[in-house]
């Protein structure tokens, strides 16, 4: 197993990891502590450089640092504390780095994408994420002809754009961020319902629109697998 934080790789022979779930900003988050030593350097300056690199690998003001604790998965984290010690006589450095993730769930490092060619209201697509937790989906629809009140449902949750999108326009239902865009402009106020999710045991997404629509769009569904 390799542990990485941004461009920094930690030697697992000299690094310990502890994790706990906690409330972060009113939602379920995760706290991670990396603690370890830096041996095998021949100067204090080299040890300080290694410690400086760890500190610089993650910001303290936003969860944008990419932490990989398990193969193929990542957490977006920020730094909340960093303690460093250098034993000058032994030329050994040690550190304790505390991180927080606003989202307690790990996500796949790679983005999954499936093409969805819509040719009728009621067209569907079956998707099965690999994780253990529901995945947030991003559905992109490029209209061929006008689409009136286009929407997507997972059978329990459904989201609908309460308007018309013209031929060639791109509508995005972004379940990750809870918003919708039309040709890049935020149209979330014109959307009703709840964004669909993809269950780890499989979900069928269904497209619907009004009778006056062209019922035709070039679609894609993108998501990252998620783990508790």
Coordinates of C-alpha atoms in Angstrom, one line a residue:
X1 CA 0.0 0.0 0.0
X2 CA 1.2 3.5 -0.9
X3 CA 0.1 6.6 0.9
X4 CA 0.3 9.8 -1.1
X5 CA -0.7 13.4 -0.3
X6 CA -0.6 15.5 -3.5
X7 CA 3.0 14.9 -4.8
X8 CA 4.3 13.6 -1.5
X9 CA 4.7 9.8 -1.0
X10 CA 4.9 8.5 2.5
X11 CA 7.0 5.5 3.4
X12 CA 4.5 3.1 5.0
X13 CA 7.3 1.5 7.0
X14 CA 7.8 4.7 8.9
X15 CA 4.2 6.2 8.8
X16 CA 1.1 5.4 10.8
X17 CA -2.4 6.4 9.9
X18 CA -5.4 7.0 12.2
X19 CA -8.9 7.9 11.0
X20 CA -12.1 8.8 12.8
X21 CA -15.5 10.1 11.7
X22 CA -16.5 13.5 13.1
X23 CA -18.9 16.4 12.3
X24 CA -17.3 18.9 10.0
X25 CA -19.2 22.0 9.2
X26 CA -22.5 20.5 10.3
X27 CA -22.1 17.3 8.2
X28 CA -20.4 13.9 8.5
X29 CA -16.7 14.3 7.8
X30 CA -13.5 12.5 8.5
X31 CA -10.4 13.3 10.5
X32 CA -7.1 11.7 9.5
X33 CA -3.8 11.8 11.3
X34 CA -0.5 10.9 9.6
X35 CA 2.5 10.4 11.9
X36 CA 5.9 9.3 11.1
X37 CA 9.6 9.7 10.9
X38 CA 12.1 10.8 8.2
X39 CA 15.3 8.7 8.4
X40 CA 18.2 8.3 6.0
X41 CA 18.9 11.9 5.4
X42 CA 22.4 13.2 5.8
X43 CA 21.8 16.8 6.7
X44 CA 19.4 18.9 8.7
X45 CA 18.6 20.9 5.6
X46 CA 17.5 17.8 3.8
X47 CA 15.2 16.8 6.7
X48 CA 13.7 20.3 6.8
X49 CA 13.1 20.1 3.0
X50 CA 11.2 16.9 3.4
X51 CA 9.1 18.4 6.2
X52 CA 8.5 21.5 4.2
X53 CA 7.2 19.4 1.3
X54 CA 4.7 17.7 3.6
X55 CA 3.4 21.0 4.9
X56 CA 3.1 22.5 1.4
X57 CA 1.3 19.4 0.0
X58 CA -2.1 20.4 1.5
X59 CA -3.8 23.7 2.1
X60 CA -5.4 24.8 5.4
X61 CA -8.3 26.8 3.9
X62 CA -10.0 24.4 1.5
X63 CA -10.5 20.7 1.0
X64 CA -8.5 20.5 -2.2
X65 CA -5.6 18.3 -1.1
X66 CA -5.8 14.8 -2.6
X67 CA -5.1 12.1 0.0
X68 CA -4.8 8.5 -1.2
X69 CA -4.8 5.9 1.6
X70 CA -6.1 2.9 -0.4
X71 CA -5.5 1.9 -4.0
X72 CA -7.8 3.7 -6.5
X73 CA -9.5 5.9 -3.8
X74 CA -9.1 9.5 -2.6
X75 CA -10.2 11.9 0.0
X76 CA -10.2 15.7 -0.5
X77 CA -8.6 17.2 2.6
X78 CA -7.3 20.3 4.3
X79 CA -4.7 20.7 7.0
X80 CA -5.8 21.5 10.5
X81 CA -2.5 20.9 12.4
X82 CA 1.1 20.1 11.7
X83 CA 3.8 19.3 14.3
X84 CA 7.4 18.8 13.3
X85 CA 10.5 17.8 15.3
X86 CA 14.2 17.4 14.2
X87 CA 16.7 15.4 16.3
X88 CA 19.8 17.2 15.1
X89 CA 22.3 14.8 16.6
X90 CA 20.7 11.7 15.1
X91 CA 19.6 13.4 11.9
X92 CA 16.0 12.1 12.2
X93 CA 12.9 14.1 11.6
X94 CA 9.4 13.4 12.8
X95 CA 6.0 14.8 12.1
X96 CA 2.3 14.6 13.0
X97 CA -0.1 15.9 10.3
X98 CA -3.8 16.3 11.1
X99 CA -6.2 16.5 8.1
X100 CA -10.0 17.0 7.7
X101 CA -12.3 15.9 4.9
X102 CA -15.7 17.6 4.6
X103 CA -17.0 14.4 3.0
X104 CA -16.5 11.3 5.1
X105 CA -16.7 9.0 2.0
X106 CA -13.8 8.0 -0.1
X107 CA -14.3 8.5 -3.9
X108 CA -12.7 6.7 -6.8
X109 CA -9.6 8.5 -8.2
X110 CA -10.9 7.9 -11.7
X111 CA -14.1 9.3 -13.1
X112 CA -16.6 6.8 -14.6
X113 CA -18.5 7.9 -17.7
X114 CA -21.2 6.2 -19.8
X115 CA -22.8 7.4 -23.0
X116 CA -26.6 7.7 -23.0
X117 CA -28.3 8.2 -26.3
X118 CA -31.9 9.4 -25.7
X119 CA -34.4 8.9 -28.4
X120 CA -37.7 8.9 -26.5
X121 CA -39.3 10.0 -23.3
X122 CA -39.0 7.0 -21.0
X123 CA -35.6 5.9 -22.3
X124 CA -33.4 4.5 -19.5
X125 CA -29.9 3.4 -18.7
X126 CA -28.8 0.8 -16.1
X127 CA -25.7 1.7 -14.1
X128 CA -23.9 -0.2 -11.3
X129 CA -21.2 1.7 -9.3
X130 CA -18.4 -0.3 -7.6
X131 CA -18.4 1.3 -4.2
X132 CA -20.3 0.6 -1.0
X133 CA -22.1 4.0 -0.8
X134 CA -24.5 5.8 -3.2
X135 CA -22.7 7.8 -5.9
X136 CA -23.7 11.3 -7.0
X137 CA -24.3 11.5 -10.7
X138 CA -23.6 14.2 -13.3
X139 CA -26.0 13.9 -16.2
X140 CA -25.2 15.9 -19.4
X141 CA -27.8 16.3 -22.1
X142 CA -27.1 17.9 -25.5
X143 CA -30.4 18.6 -27.2
X144 CA -31.3 17.6 -30.7
X145 CA -34.3 19.7 -31.3
X146 CA -36.1 21.5 -28.5
X147 CA -36.5 19.7 -25.2
X148 CA -39.4 20.8 -23.0
X149 CA -39.2 20.1 -19.3
X150 CA -36.5 17.5 -19.5
X151 CA -35.9 15.4 -16.4
X152 CA -34.1 12.4 -15.0
X153 CA -35.3 10.0 -12.3
X154 CA -33.7 7.1 -10.4
X155 CA -37.1 5.7 -9.5
X156 CA -37.2 7.4 -6.1
X157 CA -35.7 10.8 -6.8
X158 CA -36.4 13.0 -9.9
X159 CA -35.1 16.3 -11.1
X160 CA -36.7 18.4 -13.8
X161 CA -35.8 21.6 -15.7
X162 CA -38.9 23.7 -15.8
X163 CA -38.3 25.2 -19.2
X164 CA -37.3 24.6 -22.8
X165 CA -33.7 24.1 -24.0
X166 CA -33.1 24.8 -27.7
X167 CA -31.4 22.6 -30.4
X168 CA -27.7 22.1 -29.6
X169 CA -28.0 23.5 -26.1
X170 CA -26.3 21.6 -23.2
X171 CA -28.1 21.0 -19.9
X172 CA -26.2 19.5 -17.0
X173 CA -27.8 18.1 -13.9
X174 CA -24.9 18.1 -11.4
X175 CA -25.8 15.9 -8.5
X176 CA -22.3 16.3 -7.0
X177 CA -22.8 20.0 -6.4
X178 CA -26.6 20.1 -6.3
X179 CA -27.0 22.5 -9.2
X180 CA -28.0 22.6 -12.9
X181 CA -26.4 24.6 -15.8
X182 CA -27.6 25.5 -19.3
X183 CA -24.7 26.2 -21.7
X184 CA -22.6 27.0 -18.6
X185 CA -25.1 29.3 -16.9
X186 CA -26.6 28.5 -13.5
X187 CA -30.2 27.5 -13.9
X188 CA -30.7 25.8 -10.6
X189 CA -33.6 28.2 -9.6
X190 CA -35.5 26.7 -12.6
X191 CA -35.0 23.1 -11.5
X192 CA -37.4 21.2 -9.3
X193 CA -37.1 17.9 -7.4
X194 CA -34.2 16.0 -6.0
X195 CA -31.1 15.0 -7.9
X196 CA -30.9 11.2 -8.6
X197 CA -28.2 9.0 -7.0
X198 CA -26.6 5.7 -8.1
X199 CA -26.9 2.9 -5.6
X200 CA -24.0 0.4 -5.3
X201 CA -26.3 -2.5 -6.1
X202 CA -27.4 -0.9 -9.4
X203 CA -29.7 2.0 -10.5
X204 CA -31.7 2.6 -13.6
X205 CA -31.9 6.3 -14.7
X206 CA -35.0 7.2 -16.7
X207 CA -35.3 10.3 -19.0
X208 CA -38.6 12.1 -19.3
X209 CA -39.9 15.2 -21.0
X210 CA -43.1 16.9 -22.2
X211 CA -45.1 15.6 -25.2
X212 CA -44.1 18.7 -27.3
X213 CA -40.4 17.8 -27.0
X214 CA -38.2 16.3 -29.7
X215 CA -37.3 13.6 -27.1
X216 CA -33.8 13.4 -28.6
X217 CA -30.5 14.1 -26.9
X218 CA -26.9 13.0 -26.8
X219 CA -26.3 12.2 -23.1
X220 CA -23.6 11.1 -20.7
X221 CA -23.6 10.1 -17.1
X222 CA -20.5 10.6 -15.0
X223 CA -19.8 9.6 -11.4
X224 CA -17.1 8.5 -8.9
X225 CA -17.6 5.3 -7.0
X226 CA -17.8 6.0 -3.2
X227 CA -17.0 4.0 -0.1
X228 CA -18.0 4.4 3.5

